[in-house]
Amino acid sequence: MSLQKACAAADIPASGALRVVLEGVPVAVVRDSEGGLHAIGDTCTHADVSLAEGEVDDCSIECWLHGSRFDLRTGRPTSLPAIRPVPVYSLTLDGDDVLVDVTTTINAGDTAAKES
């Protein structure tokens, strides 16, 4: 496991997301409606846009462009048009530091080409 500092927990909005880039990998660090923290790939698998700009509701995030929703725990899409999951990364809280490991994913994620 190769954890690195992504941000401070205080930097993440209440029920919102913050985009960071770690080792060239765009990551959305997300605080869900219950205050839990998650790290997912920041690029929607349907369209090449940042998920961190989307709305967080309960334990999901909605892509602002076409409305796809992704479960923050699994990365799986819960609504169309996306059909491929986003990667979910290991996140650890060390004091106020949010540490993320982008070298391995918790799920399979999507490494294939974007949908047409």
PDB file of N, CA, C and O in Angstrom, residues 22-100:
ATOM      1  N   LEU A  22      -3.141  12.664  -7.799  1.00  0.00           N
ATOM      2  CA  LEU A  22      -2.078  11.943  -7.108  1.00  0.00           C
ATOM      3  C   LEU A  22      -1.378  11.033  -8.096  1.00  0.00           C
ATOM      4  O   LEU A  22      -2.029  10.180  -8.714  1.00  0.00           O
ATOM      5  N   GLU A  23      -0.098  11.216  -8.282  1.00  0.00           N
ATOM      6  CA  GLU A  23       0.682  10.418  -9.238  1.00  0.00           C
ATOM      7  C   GLU A  23       0.051  10.439 -10.628  1.00  0.00           C
ATOM      8  O   GLU A  23       0.007   9.430 -11.326  1.00  0.00           O
ATOM      9  N   GLY A  24      -0.494  11.585 -11.003  1.00  0.00           N
ATOM     10  CA  GLY A  24      -1.114  11.730 -12.316  1.00  0.00           C
ATOM     11  C   GLY A  24      -2.523  11.189 -12.409  1.00  0.00           C
ATOM     12  O   GLY A  24      -3.131  11.215 -13.475  1.00  0.00           O
ATOM     13  N   VAL A  25      -3.069  10.682 -11.302  1.00  0.00           N
ATOM     14  CA  VAL A  25      -4.404  10.088 -11.278  1.00  0.00           C
ATOM     15  C   VAL A  25      -5.398  11.082 -10.675  1.00  0.00           C
ATOM     16  O   VAL A  25      -5.249  11.485  -9.513  1.00  0.00           O
ATOM     17  N   PRO A  26      -6.429  11.501 -11.437  1.00  0.00           N
ATOM     18  CA  PRO A  26      -7.445  12.381 -10.874  1.00  0.00           C
ATOM     19  C   PRO A  26      -8.342  11.599  -9.903  1.00  0.00           C
ATOM     20  O   PRO A  26      -8.850  10.535 -10.235  1.00  0.00           O
ATOM     21  N   VAL A  27      -8.505  12.154  -8.702  1.00  0.00           N
ATOM     22  CA  VAL A  27      -9.263  11.496  -7.641  1.00  0.00           C
ATOM     23  C   VAL A  27     -10.277  12.490  -7.076  1.00  0.00           C
ATOM     24  O   VAL A  27      -9.946  13.663  -6.869  1.00  0.00           O
ATOM     25  N   ALA A  28     -11.481  12.016  -6.827  1.00  0.00           N
ATOM     26  CA  ALA A  28     -12.474  12.805  -6.104  1.00  0.00           C
ATOM     27  C   ALA A  28     -12.490  12.295  -4.665  1.00  0.00           C
ATOM     28  O   ALA A  28     -12.764  11.116  -4.430  1.00  0.00           O
ATOM     29  N   VAL A  29     -12.129  13.170  -3.738  1.00  0.00           N
ATOM     30  CA  VAL A  29     -12.225  12.838  -2.320  1.00  0.00           C
ATOM     31  C   VAL A  29     -13.570  13.399  -1.874  1.00  0.00           C
ATOM     32  O   VAL A  29     -13.820  14.597  -1.985  1.00  0.00           O
ATOM     33  N   VAL A  30     -14.443  12.499  -1.406  1.00  0.00           N
ATOM     34  CA  VAL A  30     -15.848  12.851  -1.208  1.00  0.00           C
ATOM     35  C   VAL A  30     -16.269  12.630   0.233  1.00  0.00           C
ATOM     36  O   VAL A  30     -15.949  11.614   0.844  1.00  0.00           O
ATOM     37  N   ARG A  31     -17.032  13.605   0.760  1.00  0.00           N
ATOM     38  CA  ARG A  31     -17.680  13.449   2.059  1.00  0.00           C
ATOM     39  C   ARG A  31     -19.150  13.180   1.785  1.00  0.00           C
ATOM     40  O   ARG A  31     -19.830  13.999   1.169  1.00  0.00           O
ATOM     41  N   ASP A  32     -19.637  12.005   2.215  1.00  0.00           N
ATOM     42  CA  ASP A  32     -21.042  11.663   1.966  1.00  0.00           C
ATOM     43  C   ASP A  32     -21.964  12.384   2.949  1.00  0.00           C
ATOM     44  O   ASP A  32     -21.500  13.125   3.824  1.00  0.00           O
ATOM     45  N   SER A  33     -23.252  12.177   2.808  1.00  0.00           N
ATOM     46  CA  SER A  33     -24.252  12.865   3.636  1.00  0.00           C
ATOM     47  C   SER A  33     -24.134  12.542   5.113  1.00  0.00           C
ATOM     48  O   SER A  33     -24.579  13.320   5.953  1.00  0.00           O
ATOM     49  N   GLU A  34     -23.540  11.395   5.443  1.00  0.00           N
ATOM     50  CA  GLU A  34     -23.355  10.992   6.841  1.00  0.00           C
ATOM     51  C   GLU A  34     -21.999  11.427   7.397  1.00  0.00           C
ATOM     52  O   GLU A  34     -21.673  11.130   8.539  1.00  0.00           O
ATOM     53  N   GLY A  35     -21.170  12.070   6.577  1.00  0.00           N
ATOM     54  CA  GLY A  35     -19.859  12.527   7.007  1.00  0.00           C
ATOM     55  C   GLY A  35     -18.728  11.564   6.709  1.00  0.00           C
ATOM     56  O   GLY A  35     -17.573  11.854   7.006  1.00  0.00           O
ATOM     57  N   GLY A  36     -19.029  10.409   6.104  1.00  0.00           N
ATOM     58  CA  GLY A  36     -17.996   9.441   5.742  1.00  0.00           C
ATOM     59  C   GLY A  36     -17.163   9.928   4.569  1.00  0.00           C
ATOM     60  O   GLY A  36     -17.653  10.655   3.704  1.00  0.00           O
ATOM     61  N   LEU A  37     -15.895   9.528   4.541  1.00  0.00           N
ATOM     62  CA  LEU A  37     -14.988   9.946   3.474  1.00  0.00           C
ATOM     63  C   LEU A  37     -14.727   8.800   2.506  1.00  0.00           C
ATOM     64  O   LEU A  37     -14.600   7.643   2.919  1.00  0.00           O
ATOM     65  N   HIS A  38     -14.620   9.139   1.215  1.00  0.00           N
ATOM     66  CA  HIS A  38     -14.415   8.166   0.152  1.00  0.00           C
ATOM     67  C   HIS A  38     -13.451   8.749  -0.869  1.00  0.00           C
ATOM     68  O   HIS A  38     -13.391   9.972  -1.049  1.00  0.00           O
ATOM     69  N   ALA A  39     -12.732   7.870  -1.570  1.00  0.00           N
ATOM     70  CA  ALA A  39     -11.859   8.292  -2.667  1.00  0.00           C
ATOM     71  C   ALA A  39     -12.206   7.459  -3.890  1.00  0.00           C
ATOM     72  O   ALA A  39     -12.146   6.233  -3.858  1.00  0.00           O
ATOM     73  N   ILE A  40     -12.617   8.136  -4.959  1.00  0.00           N
ATOM     74  CA  ILE A  40     -12.991   7.453  -6.198  1.00  0.00           C
ATOM     75  C   ILE A  40     -12.297   8.132  -7.372  1.00  0.00           C
ATOM     76  O   ILE A  40     -11.846   9.277  -7.262  1.00  0.00           O
ATOM     77  N   GLY A  41     -12.227   7.426  -8.497  1.00  0.00           N
ATOM     78  CA  GLY A  41     -11.722   8.048  -9.715  1.00  0.00           C
ATOM     79  C   GLY A  41     -12.584   9.245 -10.060  1.00  0.00           C
ATOM     80  O   GLY A  41     -13.814   9.184  -9.965  1.00  0.00           O
ATOM     81  N   ASP A  42     -11.957  10.346 -10.426  1.00  0.00           N
ATOM     82  CA  ASP A  42     -12.693  11.592 -10.635  1.00  0.00           C
ATOM     83  C   ASP A  42     -13.276  11.744 -12.032  1.00  0.00           C
ATOM     84  O   ASP A  42     -13.908  12.736 -12.330  1.00  0.00           O
ATOM     85  N   THR A  43     -13.102  10.770 -12.890  1.00  0.00           N
ATOM     86  CA  THR A  43     -13.581  10.906 -14.261  1.00  0.00           C
ATOM     87  C   THR A  43     -14.780   9.998 -14.503  1.00  0.00           C
ATOM     88  O   THR A  43     -14.694   8.783 -14.329  1.00  0.00           O
ATOM     89  N   CYS A  44     -15.896  10.595 -14.912  1.00  0.00           N
ATOM     90  CA  CYS A  44     -17.097   9.823 -15.233  1.00  0.00           C
ATOM     91  C   CYS A  44     -16.770   8.848 -16.354  1.00  0.00           C
ATOM     92  O   CYS A  44     -16.069   9.195 -17.310  1.00  0.00           O
ATOM     93  N   THR A  45     -17.281   7.628 -16.251  1.00  0.00           N
ATOM     94  CA  THR A  45     -17.005   6.613 -17.272  1.00  0.00           C
ATOM     95  C   THR A  45     -17.886   6.763 -18.518  1.00  0.00           C
ATOM     96  O   THR A  45     -17.663   6.092 -19.516  1.00  0.00           O
ATOM     97  N   HIS A  46     -18.864   7.635 -18.463  1.00  0.00           N
ATOM     98  CA  HIS A  46     -19.706   7.884 -19.634  1.00  0.00           C
ATOM     99  C   HIS A  46     -19.166   9.051 -20.448  1.00  0.00           C
ATOM    100  O   HIS A  46     -19.159   9.008 -21.675  1.00  0.00           O
ATOM    101  N   ALA A  47     -18.742  10.087 -19.767  1.00  0.00           N
ATOM    102  CA  ALA A  47     -18.210  11.276 -20.427  1.00  0.00           C
ATOM    103  C   ALA A  47     -16.985  11.727 -19.644  1.00  0.00           C
ATOM    104  O   ALA A  47     -16.928  11.555 -18.433  1.00  0.00           O
ATOM    105  N   ASP A  48     -16.042  12.286 -20.310  1.00  0.00           N
ATOM    106  CA  ASP A  48     -14.770  12.652 -19.695  1.00  0.00           C
ATOM    107  C   ASP A  48     -14.900  13.956 -18.913  1.00  0.00           C
ATOM    108  O   ASP A  48     -14.370  14.990 -19.315  1.00  0.00           O
ATOM    109  N   VAL A  49     -15.638  13.911 -17.793  1.00  0.00           N
ATOM    110  CA  VAL A  49     -15.837  15.097 -16.958  1.00  0.00           C
ATOM    111  C   VAL A  49     -15.571  14.741 -15.495  1.00  0.00           C
ATOM    112  O   VAL A  49     -15.643  13.582 -15.092  1.00  0.00           O
ATOM    113  N   SER A  50     -15.293  15.760 -14.713  1.00  0.00           N
ATOM    114  CA  SER A  50     -14.967  15.589 -13.297  1.00  0.00           C
ATOM    115  C   SER A  50     -16.213  15.282 -12.477  1.00  0.00           C
ATOM    116  O   SER A  50     -17.193  16.031 -12.509  1.00  0.00           O
ATOM    117  N   LEU A  51     -16.146  14.189 -11.717  1.00  0.00           N
ATOM    118  CA  LEU A  51     -17.252  13.859 -10.811  1.00  0.00           C
ATOM    119  C   LEU A  51     -17.262  14.761  -9.586  1.00  0.00           C
ATOM    120  O   LEU A  51     -18.306  14.952  -8.958  1.00  0.00           O
ATOM    121  N   ALA A  52     -16.112  15.319  -9.222  1.00  0.00           N
ATOM    122  CA  ALA A  52     -16.034  16.173  -8.034  1.00  0.00           C
ATOM    123  C   ALA A  52     -16.931  17.399  -8.152  1.00  0.00           C
ATOM    124  O   ALA A  52     -17.287  18.012  -7.144  1.00  0.00           O
ATOM    125  N   GLU A  53     -17.316  17.740  -9.366  1.00  0.00           N
ATOM    126  CA  GLU A  53     -18.202  18.887  -9.576  1.00  0.00           C
ATOM    127  C   GLU A  53     -19.675  18.520  -9.416  1.00  0.00           C
ATOM    128  O   GLU A  53     -20.546  19.383  -9.504  1.00  0.00           O
ATOM    129  N   GLY A  54     -19.961  17.236  -9.199  1.00  0.00           N
ATOM    130  CA  GLY A  54     -21.337  16.769  -9.101  1.00  0.00           C
ATOM    131  C   GLY A  54     -21.907  16.870  -7.694  1.00  0.00           C
ATOM    132  O   GLY A  54     -21.208  17.190  -6.728  1.00  0.00           O
ATOM    133  N   GLU A  55     -23.172  16.560  -7.586  1.00  0.00           N
ATOM    134  CA  GLU A  55     -23.892  16.598  -6.313  1.00  0.00           C
ATOM    135  C   GLU A  55     -23.737  15.277  -5.570  1.00  0.00           C
ATOM    136  O   GLU A  55     -23.827  14.206  -6.174  1.00  0.00           O
ATOM    137  N   VAL A  56     -23.532  15.369  -4.255  1.00  0.00           N
ATOM    138  CA  VAL A  56     -23.454  14.191  -3.397  1.00  0.00           C
ATOM    139  C   VAL A  56     -24.787  14.035  -2.683  1.00  0.00           C
ATOM    140  O   VAL A  56     -25.324  15.003  -2.139  1.00  0.00           O
ATOM    141  N   ASP A  57     -25.314  12.813  -2.719  1.00  0.00           N
ATOM    142  CA  ASP A  57     -26.572  12.521  -2.035  1.00  0.00           C
ATOM    143  C   ASP A  57     -26.424  11.164  -1.375  1.00  0.00           C
ATOM    144  O   ASP A  57     -26.116  10.169  -2.050  1.00  0.00           O
ATOM    145  N   ASP A  58     -26.622  11.103  -0.069  1.00  0.00           N
ATOM    146  CA  ASP A  58     -26.413   9.883   0.704  1.00  0.00           C
ATOM    147  C   ASP A  58     -25.002   9.372   0.433  1.00  0.00           C
ATOM    148  O   ASP A  58     -24.039  10.053   0.728  1.00  0.00           O
ATOM    149  N   CYS A  59     -24.862   8.187  -0.169  1.00  0.00           N
ATOM    150  CA  CYS A  59     -23.548   7.609  -0.435  1.00  0.00           C
ATOM    151  C   CYS A  59     -23.317   7.459  -1.938  1.00  0.00           C
ATOM    152  O   CYS A  59     -22.787   6.462  -2.399  1.00  0.00           O
ATOM    153  N   SER A  60     -23.745   8.482  -2.699  1.00  0.00           N
ATOM    154  CA  SER A  60     -23.530   8.465  -4.142  1.00  0.00           C
ATOM    155  C   SER A  60     -23.189   9.868  -4.622  1.00  0.00           C
ATOM    156  O   SER A  60     -23.437  10.857  -3.935  1.00  0.00           O
ATOM    157  N   ILE A  61     -22.601   9.905  -5.817  1.00  0.00           N
ATOM    158  CA  ILE A  61     -22.285  11.185  -6.448  1.00  0.00           C
ATOM    159  C   ILE A  61     -22.866  11.175  -7.847  1.00  0.00           C
ATOM    160  O   ILE A  61     -22.844  10.147  -8.529  1.00  0.00           O
ATOM    161  N   GLU A  62     -23.414  12.312  -8.262  1.00  0.00           N
ATOM    162  CA  GLU A  62     -24.042  12.429  -9.574  1.00  0.00           C
ATOM    163  C   GLU A  62     -23.139  13.220 -10.509  1.00  0.00           C
ATOM    164  O   GLU A  62     -22.654  14.295 -10.148  1.00  0.00           O
ATOM    165  N   CYS A  63     -22.928  12.695 -11.695  1.00  0.00           N
ATOM    166  CA  CYS A  63     -22.185  13.422 -12.718  1.00  0.00           C
ATOM    167  C   CYS A  63     -23.031  14.610 -13.155  1.00  0.00           C
ATOM    168  O   CYS A  63     -24.201  14.456 -13.507  1.00  0.00           O
ATOM    169  N   TRP A  64     -22.440  15.779 -13.149  1.00  0.00           N
ATOM    170  CA  TRP A  64     -23.176  17.006 -13.450  1.00  0.00           C
ATOM    171  C   TRP A  64     -23.589  17.108 -14.915  1.00  0.00           C
ATOM    172  O   TRP A  64     -24.535  17.809 -15.243  1.00  0.00           O
ATOM    173  N   LEU A  65     -22.924  16.373 -15.822  1.00  0.00           N
ATOM    174  CA  LEU A  65     -23.204  16.555 -17.241  1.00  0.00           C
ATOM    175  C   LEU A  65     -24.428  15.776 -17.732  1.00  0.00           C
ATOM    176  O   LEU A  65     -25.320  16.343 -18.353  1.00  0.00           O
ATOM    177  N   HIS A  66     -24.490  14.468 -17.440  1.00  0.00           N
ATOM    178  CA  HIS A  66     -25.592  13.646 -17.943  1.00  0.00           C
ATOM    179  C   HIS A  66     -26.393  12.949 -16.857  1.00  0.00           C
ATOM    180  O   HIS A  66     -27.297  12.180 -17.159  1.00  0.00           O
ATOM    181  N   GLY A  67     -26.038  13.134 -15.593  1.00  0.00           N
ATOM    182  CA  GLY A  67     -26.846  12.594 -14.510  1.00  0.00           C
ATOM    183  C   GLY A  67     -26.527  11.179 -14.055  1.00  0.00           C
ATOM    184  O   GLY A  67     -27.261  10.631 -13.235  1.00  0.00           O
ATOM    185  N   SER A  68     -25.460  10.574 -14.564  1.00  0.00           N
ATOM    186  CA  SER A  68     -25.084   9.252 -14.050  1.00  0.00           C
ATOM    187  C   SER A  68     -24.763   9.368 -12.568  1.00  0.00           C
ATOM    188  O   SER A  68     -24.179  10.361 -12.128  1.00  0.00           O
ATOM    189  N   ARG A  69     -25.137   8.346 -11.797  1.00  0.00           N
ATOM    190  CA  ARG A  69     -24.822   8.313 -10.368  1.00  0.00           C
ATOM    191  C   ARG A  69     -23.910   7.134 -10.110  1.00  0.00           C
ATOM    192  O   ARG A  69     -24.064   6.081 -10.703  1.00  0.00           O
ATOM    193  N   PHE A  70     -22.985   7.315  -9.152  1.00  0.00           N
ATOM    194  CA  PHE A  70     -22.044   6.273  -8.778  1.00  0.00           C
ATOM    195  C   PHE A  70     -22.073   6.071  -7.273  1.00  0.00           C
ATOM    196  O   PHE A  70     -22.081   7.044  -6.514  1.00  0.00           O
ATOM    197  N   ASP A  71     -22.095   4.807  -6.853  1.00  0.00           N
ATOM    198  CA  ASP A  71     -22.026   4.458  -5.439  1.00  0.00           C
ATOM    199  C   ASP A  71     -20.607   4.737  -4.957  1.00  0.00           C
ATOM    200  O   ASP A  71     -19.639   4.261  -5.558  1.00  0.00           O
ATOM    201  N   LEU A  72     -20.458   5.491  -3.892  1.00  0.00           N
ATOM    202  CA  LEU A  72     -19.138   5.869  -3.393  1.00  0.00           C
ATOM    203  C   LEU A  72     -18.377   4.701  -2.775  1.00  0.00           C
ATOM    204  O   LEU A  72     -17.158   4.733  -2.691  1.00  0.00           O
ATOM    205  N   ARG A  73     -19.093   3.662  -2.351  1.00  0.00           N
ATOM    206  CA  ARG A  73     -18.430   2.507  -1.727  1.00  0.00           C
ATOM    207  C   ARG A  73     -17.926   1.500  -2.746  1.00  0.00           C
ATOM    208  O   ARG A  73     -16.886   0.880  -2.557  1.00  0.00           O
ATOM    209  N   THR A  74     -18.658   1.347  -3.847  1.00  0.00           N
ATOM    210  CA  THR A  74     -18.317   0.316  -4.834  1.00  0.00           C
ATOM    211  C   THR A  74     -17.832   0.885  -6.164  1.00  0.00           C
ATOM    212  O   THR A  74     -17.218   0.167  -6.945  1.00  0.00           O
ATOM    213  N   GLY A  75     -18.158   2.134  -6.440  1.00  0.00           N
ATOM    214  CA  GLY A  75     -17.838   2.744  -7.727  1.00  0.00           C
ATOM    215  C   GLY A  75     -18.824   2.390  -8.825  1.00  0.00           C
ATOM    216  O   GLY A  75     -18.758   2.919  -9.932  1.00  0.00           O
ATOM    217  N   ARG A  76     -19.751   1.511  -8.527  1.00  0.00           N
ATOM    218  CA  ARG A  76     -20.709   1.069  -9.553  1.00  0.00           C
ATOM    219  C   ARG A  76     -21.728   2.160  -9.871  1.00  0.00           C
ATOM    220  O   ARG A  76     -22.205   2.852  -8.984  1.00  0.00           O
ATOM    221  N   PRO A  77     -22.075   2.255 -11.156  1.00  0.00           N
ATOM    222  CA  PRO A  77     -23.108   3.216 -11.526  1.00  0.00           C
ATOM    223  C   PRO A  77     -24.466   2.726 -11.028  1.00  0.00           C
ATOM    224  O   PRO A  77     -24.767   1.535 -11.090  1.00  0.00           O
ATOM    225  N   THR A  78     -25.255   3.651 -10.532  1.00  0.00           N
ATOM    226  CA  THR A  78     -26.590   3.311 -10.052  1.00  0.00           C
ATOM    227  C   THR A  78     -27.671   3.915 -10.939  1.00  0.00           C
ATOM    228  O   THR A  78     -28.846   3.711 -10.675  1.00  0.00           O
ATOM    229  N   SER A  79     -27.247   4.679 -11.950  1.00  0.00           N
ATOM    230  CA  SER A  79     -28.195   5.194 -12.942  1.00  0.00           C
ATOM    231  C   SER A  79     -27.465   5.432 -14.251  1.00  0.00           C
ATOM    232  O   SER A  79     -26.263   5.663 -14.276  1.00  0.00           O
ATOM    233  N   LEU A  80     -28.221   5.345 -15.316  1.00  0.00           N
ATOM    234  CA  LEU A  80     -27.684   5.559 -16.660  1.00  0.00           C
ATOM    235  C   LEU A  80     -27.422   7.048 -16.877  1.00  0.00           C
ATOM    236  O   LEU A  80     -27.963   7.873 -16.154  1.00  0.00           O
ATOM    237  N   PRO A  81     -26.598   7.386 -17.841  1.00  0.00           N
ATOM    238  CA  PRO A  81     -26.143   6.572 -18.943  1.00  0.00           C
ATOM    239  C   PRO A  81     -24.854   5.775 -18.684  1.00  0.00           C
ATOM    240  O   PRO A  81     -24.498   4.928 -19.492  1.00  0.00           O
ATOM    241  N   ALA A  82     -24.138   6.013 -17.595  1.00  0.00           N
ATOM    242  CA  ALA A  82     -22.913   5.244 -17.331  1.00  0.00           C
ATOM    243  C   ALA A  82     -23.254   3.783 -17.049  1.00  0.00           C
ATOM    244  O   ALA A  82     -24.246   3.485 -16.380  1.00  0.00           O
ATOM    245  N   ILE A  83     -22.416   2.877 -17.570  1.00  0.00           N
ATOM    246  CA  ILE A  83     -22.607   1.453 -17.294  1.00  0.00           C
ATOM    247  C   ILE A  83     -21.351   0.819 -16.710  1.00  0.00           C
ATOM    248  O   ILE A  83     -21.384  -0.325 -16.277  1.00  0.00           O
ATOM    249  N   ARG A  84     -20.241   1.550 -16.711  1.00  0.00           N
ATOM    250  CA  ARG A  84     -18.986   1.047 -16.160  1.00  0.00           C
ATOM    251  C   ARG A  84     -18.685   1.732 -14.831  1.00  0.00           C
ATOM    252  O   ARG A  84     -18.944   2.932 -14.680  1.00  0.00           O
ATOM    253  N   PRO A  85     -18.097   1.003 -13.880  1.00  0.00           N
ATOM    254  CA  PRO A  85     -17.770   1.604 -12.583  1.00  0.00           C
ATOM    255  C   PRO A  85     -16.556   2.519 -12.670  1.00  0.00           C
ATOM    256  O   PRO A  85     -15.757   2.430 -13.604  1.00  0.00           O
ATOM    257  N   VAL A  86     -16.443   3.403 -11.685  1.00  0.00           N
ATOM    258  CA  VAL A  86     -15.224   4.188 -11.492  1.00  0.00           C
ATOM    259  C   VAL A  86     -14.395   3.478 -10.429  1.00  0.00           C
ATOM    260  O   VAL A  86     -14.937   2.749  -9.594  1.00  0.00           O
ATOM    261  N   PRO A  87     -13.073   3.645 -10.461  1.00  0.00           N
ATOM    262  CA  PRO A  87     -12.255   3.003  -9.439  1.00  0.00           C
ATOM    263  C   PRO A  87     -12.504   3.600  -8.055  1.00  0.00           C
ATOM    264  O   PRO A  87     -12.793   4.781  -7.922  1.00  0.00           O
ATOM    265  N   VAL A  88     -12.398   2.747  -7.052  1.00  0.00           N
ATOM    266  CA  VAL A  88     -12.488   3.171  -5.651  1.00  0.00           C
ATOM    267  C   VAL A  88     -11.126   2.900  -5.027  1.00  0.00           C
ATOM    268  O   VAL A  88     -10.567   1.818  -5.190  1.00  0.00           O
ATOM    269  N   TYR A  89     -10.597   3.884  -4.330  1.00  0.00           N
ATOM    270  CA  TYR A  89      -9.269   3.782  -3.742  1.00  0.00           C
ATOM    271  C   TYR A  89      -9.350   3.727  -2.222  1.00  0.00           C
ATOM    272  O   TYR A  89     -10.274   4.272  -1.601  1.00  0.00           O
ATOM    273  N   SER A  90      -8.340   3.101  -1.628  1.00  0.00           N
ATOM    274  CA  SER A  90      -8.227   3.025  -0.185  1.00  0.00           C
ATOM    275  C   SER A  90      -7.969   4.422   0.377  1.00  0.00           C
ATOM    276  O   SER A  90      -7.126   5.165  -0.135  1.00  0.00           O
ATOM    277  N   LEU A  91      -8.695   4.773   1.417  1.00  0.00           N
ATOM    278  CA  LEU A  91      -8.561   6.073   2.071  1.00  0.00           C
ATOM    279  C   LEU A  91      -8.363   5.847   3.562  1.00  0.00           C
ATOM    280  O   LEU A  91      -9.058   5.041   4.173  1.00  0.00           O
ATOM    281  N   THR A  92      -7.415   6.563   4.137  1.00  0.00           N
ATOM    282  CA  THR A  92      -7.141   6.501   5.569  1.00  0.00           C
ATOM    283  C   THR A  92      -7.094   7.917   6.105  1.00  0.00           C
ATOM    284  O   THR A  92      -6.550   8.813   5.455  1.00  0.00           O
ATOM    285  N   LEU A  93      -7.654   8.115   7.275  1.00  0.00           N
ATOM    286  CA  LEU A  93      -7.607   9.416   7.932  1.00  0.00           C
ATOM    287  C   LEU A  93      -6.551   9.346   9.031  1.00  0.00           C
ATOM    288  O   LEU A  93      -6.598   8.474   9.897  1.00  0.00           O
ATOM    289  N   ASP A  94      -5.565  10.237   8.965  1.00  0.00           N
ATOM    290  CA  ASP A  94      -4.499  10.313   9.958  1.00  0.00           C
ATOM    291  C   ASP A  94      -4.526  11.720  10.541  1.00  0.00           C
ATOM    292  O   ASP A  94      -3.978  12.648   9.950  1.00  0.00           O
ATOM    293  N   GLY A  95      -5.208  11.859  11.677  1.00  0.00           N
ATOM    294  CA  GLY A  95      -5.463  13.201  12.200  1.00  0.00           C
ATOM    295  C   GLY A  95      -6.388  13.912  11.234  1.00  0.00           C
ATOM    296  O   GLY A  95      -7.465  13.431  10.930  1.00  0.00           O
ATOM    297  N   ASP A  96      -5.929  15.066  10.711  1.00  0.00           N
ATOM    298  CA  ASP A  96      -6.723  15.795   9.717  1.00  0.00           C
ATOM    299  C   ASP A  96      -6.257  15.472   8.295  1.00  0.00           C
ATOM    300  O   ASP A  96      -6.860  15.927   7.327  1.00  0.00           O
ATOM    301  N   ASP A  97      -5.204  14.682   8.148  1.00  0.00           N
ATOM    302  CA  ASP A  97      -4.690  14.336   6.827  1.00  0.00           C
ATOM    303  C   ASP A  97      -5.487  13.190   6.209  1.00  0.00           C
ATOM    304  O   ASP A  97      -5.688  12.153   6.837  1.00  0.00           O
ATOM    305  N   VAL A  98      -5.916  13.402   4.971  1.00  0.00           N
ATOM    306  CA  VAL A  98      -6.596  12.359   4.205  1.00  0.00           C
ATOM    307  C   VAL A  98      -5.542  11.706   3.322  1.00  0.00           C
ATOM    308  O   VAL A  98      -4.934  12.369   2.479  1.00  0.00           O
ATOM    309  N   LEU A  99      -5.303  10.407   3.538  1.00  0.00           N
ATOM    310  CA  LEU A  99      -4.307   9.660   2.791  1.00  0.00           C
ATOM    311  C   LEU A  99      -5.006   8.705   1.838  1.00  0.00           C
ATOM    312  O   LEU A  99      -5.951   8.013   2.225  1.00  0.00           O
ATOM    313  N   VAL A 100      -4.546   8.662   0.594  1.00  0.00           N
ATOM    314  CA  VAL A 100      -5.172   7.832  -0.440  1.00  0.00           C
ATOM    315  C   VAL A 100      -4.081   7.028  -1.147  1.00  0.00           C
ATOM    316  O   VAL A 100      -2.982   7.533  -1.385  1.00  0.00           O
TER     317      VAL A 100
END
